[in-house]
Amino acid sequence: GLPSLVTDAALLERVLANLLGNAIRFSSPGRPVRISASVLPGGIIELRIVDRGPGVPAKQKERMFDAFQRLDDSSPGGVGLGLAVARGLAETLSATLEAEDTPGGGLTMTVTLPLAGPAREEAP
């Protein structure tokens, strides 16, 4: 029931793959990751990736988007670029990427995209 979205599908796929990978990795066993989408007033699509993992302390929510940040240095793999790349790609799409607590525990990553897609320059 969502309207079509005009955007760069490859970039959006990369953003969502990064977010889903993190959500799956940190979600508690037996607690599936939930994905939802809705249309907000003003022509905005909101995508929410919800996990039921340990969450992120409030003081670290913005810092986790910095390059080379790994909030849990004990987890294997990665150099801390996934969320920095995801946010950078989201911004390229004229989108936002924010983190918030999941009610009842966990982390919710919210991507908001304009239905019109990123601004494009017209060829002369």
C-alpha positions as a Markdown table, in Angstrom:
| # | Residue | x | y | z |
|---|---|---|---|---|
| 1 | Gly | 0.0 | 0.0 | 0.0 |
| 2 | Leu | 3.0 | 2.4 | -0.2 |
| 3 | Pro | 3.4 | 4.8 | -3.1 |
| 4 | Ser | 6.4 | 4.3 | -5.5 |
| 5 | Leu | 9.6 | 5.9 | -4.4 |
| 6 | Val | 11.9 | 7.6 | -6.9 |
| 7 | Thr | 15.4 | 7.1 | -5.6 |
| 8 | Asp | 18.7 | 5.3 | -6.2 |
| 9 | Ala | 17.8 | 1.7 | -5.5 |
| 10 | Ala | 21.4 | 0.5 | -5.1 |
| 11 | Leu | 22.2 | 3.2 | -2.5 |
| 12 | Leu | 19.0 | 2.6 | -0.6 |
| 13 | Glu | 19.7 | -1.2 | -0.7 |
| 14 | Arg | 23.2 | -0.6 | 0.8 |
| 15 | Val | 21.7 | 1.5 | 3.6 |
| 16 | Leu | 19.1 | -1.1 | 4.5 |
| 17 | Ala | 21.6 | -4.0 | 4.2 |
| 18 | Asn | 23.9 | -2.2 | 6.7 |
| 19 | Leu | 21.0 | -1.6 | 9.1 |
| 20 | Leu | 19.6 | -5.0 | 8.8 |
| 21 | Gly | 23.0 | -6.7 | 9.3 |
| 22 | Asn | 23.5 | -4.8 | 12.5 |
| 23 | Ala | 20.0 | -5.5 | 13.7 |
| 24 | Ile | 20.3 | -9.2 | 13.1 |
| 25 | Arg | 23.7 | -9.4 | 14.7 |
| 26 | Phe | 22.6 | -7.6 | 17.9 |
| 27 | Ser | 19.0 | -8.8 | 18.3 |
| 28 | Ser | 18.4 | -11.3 | 21.1 |
| 29 | Pro | 18.0 | -14.9 | 20.0 |
| 30 | Gly | 14.4 | -15.8 | 19.2 |
| 31 | Arg | 13.4 | -12.1 | 18.8 |
| 32 | Pro | 13.1 | -11.4 | 15.1 |
| 33 | Val | 14.0 | -8.1 | 13.6 |
| 34 | Arg | 11.0 | -6.1 | 12.5 |
| 35 | Ile | 10.8 | -3.8 | 9.5 |
| 36 | Ser | 8.0 | -1.4 | 8.9 |
| 37 | Ala | 7.2 | 1.3 | 6.4 |
| 38 | Ser | 4.7 | 4.1 | 6.4 |
| 39 | Val | 3.9 | 7.4 | 4.7 |
| 40 | Leu | 4.1 | 10.5 | 6.8 |
| 41 | Pro | 2.5 | 13.9 | 6.1 |
| 42 | Gly | 4.5 | 16.0 | 3.7 |
| 43 | Gly | 5.4 | 13.2 | 1.3 |
| 44 | Ile | 7.9 | 11.3 | 3.5 |
| 45 | Ile | 8.3 | 7.6 | 3.6 |
| 46 | Glu | 9.6 | 6.3 | 7.0 |
| 47 | Leu | 11.4 | 2.9 | 7.2 |
| 48 | Arg | 12.0 | 1.5 | 10.7 |
| 49 | Ile | 14.3 | -1.4 | 11.5 |
| 50 | Val | 13.6 | -2.6 | 15.0 |
| 51 | Asp | 15.7 | -5.0 | 17.0 |
| 52 | Arg | 15.3 | -6.4 | 20.5 |
| 53 | Gly | 19.0 | -6.4 | 21.4 |
| 54 | Pro | 20.9 | -4.6 | 24.2 |
| 55 | Gly | 20.2 | -1.1 | 22.7 |
| 56 | Val | 22.7 | 1.7 | 22.8 |
| 57 | Pro | 23.3 | 4.2 | 25.7 |
| 58 | Ala | 21.9 | 7.6 | 24.9 |
| 59 | Lys | 25.3 | 9.2 | 25.1 |
| 60 | Gln | 26.6 | 6.9 | 22.3 |
| 61 | Lys | 23.7 | 7.1 | 19.9 |
| 62 | Glu | 25.1 | 10.0 | 17.8 |
| 63 | Arg | 28.7 | 8.8 | 18.2 |
| 64 | Met | 27.9 | 5.4 | 16.7 |
| 65 | Phe | 27.5 | 7.1 | 13.3 |
| 66 | Asp | 31.2 | 8.4 | 13.4 |
| 67 | Ala | 33.7 | 6.5 | 11.2 |
| 68 | Phe | 35.7 | 3.8 | 12.9 |
| 69 | Gln | 33.4 | 3.6 | 15.9 |
| 70 | Arg | 32.6 | 0.2 | 17.3 |
| 71 | Leu | 30.5 | 0.5 | 20.5 |
| 72 | Asp | 31.1 | -3.1 | 21.4 |
| 73 | Asp | 34.8 | -3.9 | 20.7 |
| 74 | Ser | 34.3 | -7.5 | 21.6 |
| 75 | Ser | 32.1 | -8.3 | 18.6 |
| 76 | Pro | 34.0 | -9.9 | 15.7 |
| 77 | Gly | 34.4 | -8.4 | 12.3 |
| 78 | Gly | 34.0 | -4.9 | 10.9 |
| 79 | Val | 36.0 | -1.7 | 11.5 |
| 80 | Gly | 33.2 | 0.6 | 12.5 |
| 81 | Leu | 32.3 | 2.0 | 9.1 |
| 82 | Gly | 28.8 | 0.5 | 8.5 |
| 83 | Leu | 26.7 | 3.1 | 10.2 |
| 84 | Ala | 28.9 | 6.0 | 9.0 |
| 85 | Val | 28.5 | 4.7 | 5.4 |
| 86 | Ala | 24.8 | 4.1 | 5.9 |
| 87 | Arg | 24.2 | 7.7 | 7.1 |
| 88 | Gly | 26.4 | 9.2 | 4.3 |
| 89 | Leu | 24.5 | 7.2 | 1.7 |
| 90 | Ala | 21.2 | 8.2 | 3.2 |
| 91 | Glu | 22.2 | 11.9 | 3.1 |
| 92 | Thr | 23.1 | 11.4 | -0.6 |
| 93 | Leu | 19.5 | 10.3 | -1.1 |
| 94 | Ser | 18.2 | 13.4 | 0.7 |
| 95 | Ala | 17.2 | 11.0 | 3.5 |
| 96 | Thr | 17.8 | 11.0 | 7.2 |
| 97 | Leu | 19.0 | 8.1 | 9.4 |
| 98 | Glu | 18.4 | 8.3 | 13.2 |
| 99 | Ala | 18.6 | 5.9 | 16.1 |
| 100 | Glu | 16.2 | 5.7 | 19.0 |
| 101 | Asp | 15.3 | 3.3 | 21.8 |
| 102 | Thr | 12.9 | 0.5 | 21.0 |
| 103 | Pro | 10.1 | 0.5 | 23.7 |
| 104 | Gly | 10.7 | -2.6 | 25.8 |
| 105 | Gly | 14.4 | -2.8 | 24.9 |
| 106 | Gly | 16.5 | -2.7 | 21.8 |
| 107 | Leu | 17.3 | -0.2 | 19.1 |
| 108 | Thr | 15.2 | 1.3 | 16.3 |
| 109 | Met | 16.9 | 2.7 | 13.2 |
| 110 | Thr | 14.7 | 5.1 | 11.3 |
| 111 | Val | 15.3 | 6.2 | 7.7 |
| 112 | Thr | 13.1 | 8.9 | 6.3 |
| 113 | Leu | 13.0 | 9.5 | 2.5 |
| 114 | Pro | 11.2 | 12.2 | 0.5 |
| 115 | Leu | 8.8 | 10.6 | -2.0 |
| 116 | Ala | 10.3 | 12.9 | -4.7 |
| 117 | Gly | 13.8 | 11.4 | -4.3 |
| 118 | Pro | 17.1 | 13.2 | -4.2 |
| 119 | Ala | 17.4 | 16.6 | -5.9 |
| 120 | Arg | 18.9 | 16.2 | -9.4 |
| 121 | Glu | 20.6 | 18.8 | -11.5 |
| 122 | Glu | 19.1 | 19.3 | -15.0 |
| 123 | Ala | 21.5 | 18.9 | -17.9 |
| 124 | Pro | 22.0 | 22.2 | -19.8 |
